[in-house]
Short mmCIF file of N, CA and C in Angstrom, two decimals:
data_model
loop_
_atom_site.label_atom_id
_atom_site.label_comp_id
_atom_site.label_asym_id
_atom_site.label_seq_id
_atom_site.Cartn_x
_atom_site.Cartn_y
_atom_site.Cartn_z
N UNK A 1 0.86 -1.17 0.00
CA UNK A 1 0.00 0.00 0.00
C UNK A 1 0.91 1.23 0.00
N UNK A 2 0.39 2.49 -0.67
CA UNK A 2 1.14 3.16 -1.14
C UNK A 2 0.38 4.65 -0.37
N UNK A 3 1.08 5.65 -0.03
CA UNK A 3 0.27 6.48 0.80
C UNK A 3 0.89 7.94 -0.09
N UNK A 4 -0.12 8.85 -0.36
CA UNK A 4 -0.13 9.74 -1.16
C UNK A 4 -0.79 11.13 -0.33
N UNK A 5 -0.31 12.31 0.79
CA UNK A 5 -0.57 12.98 1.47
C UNK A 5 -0.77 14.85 0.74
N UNK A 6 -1.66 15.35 1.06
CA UNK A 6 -2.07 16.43 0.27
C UNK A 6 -2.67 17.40 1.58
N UNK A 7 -2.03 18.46 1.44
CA UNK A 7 -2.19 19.71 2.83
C UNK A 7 -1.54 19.01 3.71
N UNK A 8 -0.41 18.20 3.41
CA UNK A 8 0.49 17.54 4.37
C UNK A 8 0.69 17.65 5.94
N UNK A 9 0.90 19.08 5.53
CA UNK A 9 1.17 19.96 7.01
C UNK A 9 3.06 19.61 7.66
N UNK A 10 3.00 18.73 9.17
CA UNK A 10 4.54 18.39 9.48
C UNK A 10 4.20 16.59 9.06
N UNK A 11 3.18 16.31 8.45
CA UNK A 11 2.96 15.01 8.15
C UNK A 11 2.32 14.07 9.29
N UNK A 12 1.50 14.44 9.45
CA UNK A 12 1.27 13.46 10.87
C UNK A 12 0.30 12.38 10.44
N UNK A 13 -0.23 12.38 9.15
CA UNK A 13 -1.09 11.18 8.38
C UNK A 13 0.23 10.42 7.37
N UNK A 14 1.51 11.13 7.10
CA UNK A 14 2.19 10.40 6.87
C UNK A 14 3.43 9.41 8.00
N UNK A 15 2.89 9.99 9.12
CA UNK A 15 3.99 9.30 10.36
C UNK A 15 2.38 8.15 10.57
N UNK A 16 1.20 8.32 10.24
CA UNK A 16 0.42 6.94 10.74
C UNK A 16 0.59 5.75 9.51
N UNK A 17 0.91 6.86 8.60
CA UNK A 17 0.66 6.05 7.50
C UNK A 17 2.50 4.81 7.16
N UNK A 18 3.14 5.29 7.64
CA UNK A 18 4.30 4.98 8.39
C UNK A 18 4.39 3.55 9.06
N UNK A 19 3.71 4.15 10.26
CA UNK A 19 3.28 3.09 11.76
C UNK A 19 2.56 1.80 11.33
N UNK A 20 1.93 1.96 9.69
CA UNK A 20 0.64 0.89 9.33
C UNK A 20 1.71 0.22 8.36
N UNK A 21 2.86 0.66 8.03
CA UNK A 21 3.72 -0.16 6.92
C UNK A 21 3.67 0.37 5.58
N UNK A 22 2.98 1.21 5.30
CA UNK A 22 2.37 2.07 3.88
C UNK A 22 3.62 2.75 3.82
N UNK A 23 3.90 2.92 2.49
CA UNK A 23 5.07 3.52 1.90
C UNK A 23 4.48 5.35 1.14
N UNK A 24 5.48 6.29 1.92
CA UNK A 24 5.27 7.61 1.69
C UNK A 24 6.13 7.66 0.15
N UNK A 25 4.76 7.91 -0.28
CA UNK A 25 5.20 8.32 -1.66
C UNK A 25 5.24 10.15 -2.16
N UNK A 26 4.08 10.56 -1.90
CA UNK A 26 3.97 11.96 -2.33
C UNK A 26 3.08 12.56 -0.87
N UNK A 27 3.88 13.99 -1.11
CA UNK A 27 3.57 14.74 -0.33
C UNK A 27 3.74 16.11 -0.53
N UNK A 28 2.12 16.92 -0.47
CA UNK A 28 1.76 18.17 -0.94
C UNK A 28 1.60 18.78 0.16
N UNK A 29 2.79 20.07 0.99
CA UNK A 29 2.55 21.02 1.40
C UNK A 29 3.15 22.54 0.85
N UNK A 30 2.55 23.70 0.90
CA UNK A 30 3.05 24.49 0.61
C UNK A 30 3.91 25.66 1.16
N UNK A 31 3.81 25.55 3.03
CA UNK A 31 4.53 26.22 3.64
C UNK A 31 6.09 25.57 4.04
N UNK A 32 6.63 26.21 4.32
CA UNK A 32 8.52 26.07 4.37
C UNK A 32 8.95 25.15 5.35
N UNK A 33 8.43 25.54 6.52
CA UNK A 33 8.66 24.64 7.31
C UNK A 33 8.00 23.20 7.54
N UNK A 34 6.90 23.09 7.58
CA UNK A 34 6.50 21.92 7.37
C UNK A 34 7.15 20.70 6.78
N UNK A 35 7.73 21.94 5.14
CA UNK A 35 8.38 20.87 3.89
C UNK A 35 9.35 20.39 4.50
N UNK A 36 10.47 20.95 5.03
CA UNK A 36 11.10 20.65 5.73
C UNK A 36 11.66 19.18 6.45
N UNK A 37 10.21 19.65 7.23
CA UNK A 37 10.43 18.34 8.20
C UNK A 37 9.98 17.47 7.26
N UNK A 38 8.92 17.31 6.50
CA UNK A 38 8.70 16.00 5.08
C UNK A 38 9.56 16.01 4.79
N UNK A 39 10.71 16.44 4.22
CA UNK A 39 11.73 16.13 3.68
C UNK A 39 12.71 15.28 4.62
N UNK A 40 12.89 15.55 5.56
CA UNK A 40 13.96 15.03 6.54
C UNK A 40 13.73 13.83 7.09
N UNK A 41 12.09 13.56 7.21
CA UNK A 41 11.70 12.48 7.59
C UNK A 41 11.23 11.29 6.39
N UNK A 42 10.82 11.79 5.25
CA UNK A 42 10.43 11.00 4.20
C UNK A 42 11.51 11.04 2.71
N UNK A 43 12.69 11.25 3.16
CA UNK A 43 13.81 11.81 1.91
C UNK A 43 13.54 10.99 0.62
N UNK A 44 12.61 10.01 0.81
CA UNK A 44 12.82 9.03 -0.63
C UNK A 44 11.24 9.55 -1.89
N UNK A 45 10.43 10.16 -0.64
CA UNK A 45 9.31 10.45 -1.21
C UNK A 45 9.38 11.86 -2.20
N UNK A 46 8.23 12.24 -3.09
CA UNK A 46 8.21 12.98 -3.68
C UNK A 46 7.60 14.40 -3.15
N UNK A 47 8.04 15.46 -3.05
CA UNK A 47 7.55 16.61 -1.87
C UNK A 47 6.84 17.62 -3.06
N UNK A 48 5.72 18.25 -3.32
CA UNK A 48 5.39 19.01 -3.89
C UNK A 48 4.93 19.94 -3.46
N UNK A 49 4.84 21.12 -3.76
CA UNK A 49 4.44 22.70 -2.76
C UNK A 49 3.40 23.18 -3.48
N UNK A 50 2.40 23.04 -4.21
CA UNK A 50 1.02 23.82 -5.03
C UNK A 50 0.47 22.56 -5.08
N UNK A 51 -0.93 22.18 -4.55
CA UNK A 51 -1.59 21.32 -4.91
C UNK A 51 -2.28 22.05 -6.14
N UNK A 52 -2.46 23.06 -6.42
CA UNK A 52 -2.94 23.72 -7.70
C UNK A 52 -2.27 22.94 -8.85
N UNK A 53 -1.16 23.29 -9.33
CA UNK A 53 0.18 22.61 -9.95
C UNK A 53 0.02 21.01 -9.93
N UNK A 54 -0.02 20.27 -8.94
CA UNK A 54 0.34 18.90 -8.99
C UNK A 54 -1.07 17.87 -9.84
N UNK A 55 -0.51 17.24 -10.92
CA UNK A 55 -1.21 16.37 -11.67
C UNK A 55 -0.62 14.74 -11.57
N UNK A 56 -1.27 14.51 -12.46
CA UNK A 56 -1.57 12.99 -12.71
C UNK A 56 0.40 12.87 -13.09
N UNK A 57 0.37 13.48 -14.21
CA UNK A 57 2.07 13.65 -15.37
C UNK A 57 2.80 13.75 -14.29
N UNK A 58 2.87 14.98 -13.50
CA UNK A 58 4.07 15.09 -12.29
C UNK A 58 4.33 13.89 -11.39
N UNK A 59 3.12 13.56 -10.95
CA UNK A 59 3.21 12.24 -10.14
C UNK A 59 3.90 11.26 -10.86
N UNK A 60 3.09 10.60 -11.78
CA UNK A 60 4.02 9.30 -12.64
C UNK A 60 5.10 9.87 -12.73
N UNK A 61 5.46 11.15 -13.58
CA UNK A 61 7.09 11.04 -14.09
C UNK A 61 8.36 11.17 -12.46
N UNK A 62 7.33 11.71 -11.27
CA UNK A 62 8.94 11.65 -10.59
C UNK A 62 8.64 10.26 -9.82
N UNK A 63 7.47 9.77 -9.64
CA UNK A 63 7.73 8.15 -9.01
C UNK A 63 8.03 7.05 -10.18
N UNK A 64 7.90 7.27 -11.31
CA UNK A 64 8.54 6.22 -11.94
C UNK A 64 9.75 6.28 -12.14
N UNK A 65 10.46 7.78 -12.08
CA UNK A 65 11.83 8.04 -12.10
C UNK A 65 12.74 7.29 -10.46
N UNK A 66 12.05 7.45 -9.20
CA UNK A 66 12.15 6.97 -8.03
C UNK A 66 12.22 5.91 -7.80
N UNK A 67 10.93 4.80 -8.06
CA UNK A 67 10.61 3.61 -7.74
C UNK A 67 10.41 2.55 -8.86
N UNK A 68 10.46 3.50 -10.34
CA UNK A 68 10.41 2.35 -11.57
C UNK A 68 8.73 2.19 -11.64
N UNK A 69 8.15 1.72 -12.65
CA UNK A 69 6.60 2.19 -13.34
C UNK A 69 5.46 0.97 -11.99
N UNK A 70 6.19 0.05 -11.68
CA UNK A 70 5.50 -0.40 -10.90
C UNK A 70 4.54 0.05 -10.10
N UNK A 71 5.24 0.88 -9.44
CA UNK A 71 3.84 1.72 -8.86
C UNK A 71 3.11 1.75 -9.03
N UNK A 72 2.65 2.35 -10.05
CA UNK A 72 1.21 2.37 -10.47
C UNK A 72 0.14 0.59 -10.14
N UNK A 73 0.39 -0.17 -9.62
CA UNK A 73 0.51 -1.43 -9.54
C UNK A 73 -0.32 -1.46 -7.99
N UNK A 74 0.16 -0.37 -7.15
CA UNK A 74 -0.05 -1.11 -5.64
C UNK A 74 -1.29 0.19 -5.14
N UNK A 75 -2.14 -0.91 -4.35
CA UNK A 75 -2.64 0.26 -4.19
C UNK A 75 -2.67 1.71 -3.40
N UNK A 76 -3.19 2.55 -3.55
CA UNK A 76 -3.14 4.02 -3.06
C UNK A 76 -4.20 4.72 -2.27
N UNK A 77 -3.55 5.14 -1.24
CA UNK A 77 -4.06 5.84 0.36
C UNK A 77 -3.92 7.37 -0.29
N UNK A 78 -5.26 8.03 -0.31
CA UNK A 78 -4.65 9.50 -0.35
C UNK A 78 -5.47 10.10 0.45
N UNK A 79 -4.61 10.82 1.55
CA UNK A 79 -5.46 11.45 3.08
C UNK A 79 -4.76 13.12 2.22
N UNK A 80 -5.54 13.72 3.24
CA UNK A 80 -5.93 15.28 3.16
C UNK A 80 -6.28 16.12 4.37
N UNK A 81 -5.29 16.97 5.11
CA UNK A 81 -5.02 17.13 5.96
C UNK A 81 -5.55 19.13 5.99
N UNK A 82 -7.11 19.33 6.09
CA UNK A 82 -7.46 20.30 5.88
C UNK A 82 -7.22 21.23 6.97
N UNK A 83 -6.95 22.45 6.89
CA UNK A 83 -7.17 23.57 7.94
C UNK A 83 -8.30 24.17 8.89
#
């Protein structure tokens, strides 16, 4: 299972999603610090800052560049972490 996080925030649906064995794949926040800590804690995943911006194309091309086309293969968790 593959976990796909959007209004990320410091990731705290990607630290459960973590705890359950799900693999952090993408993660959409747009403030600085937050990214940050996604980055430091999820370095393999894909970090994006405009959920406006982020599509279907961006996704495939940097996780197939990452993990190889498989992906698309397993299935996908996408939580949303609203204000």
């Amino acid at each position: 299972m593959i976990h796909f996080s959007l209004f990320s925030g410091l990731g705290g649906f990607d630290l459960a999603a973590q705890w359950m064995g799900w693999k952090n794949y993408v993660s959409c926040e747009i403030q600085d610090f937050p990214n940050k800590v996604l980055e430091y804690h999820f370095p393999d995943a894909y970090h994006h800052r405009d959920v406006t911006t982020l599509t279907y194309d961006t996704i495939n091309t940097e996780l197939t560049r990452r993990f190889g086309s498989h992906w698309r293969n397993e299935d996908i968790v996408l939580t949303g972490g609203f204000p």
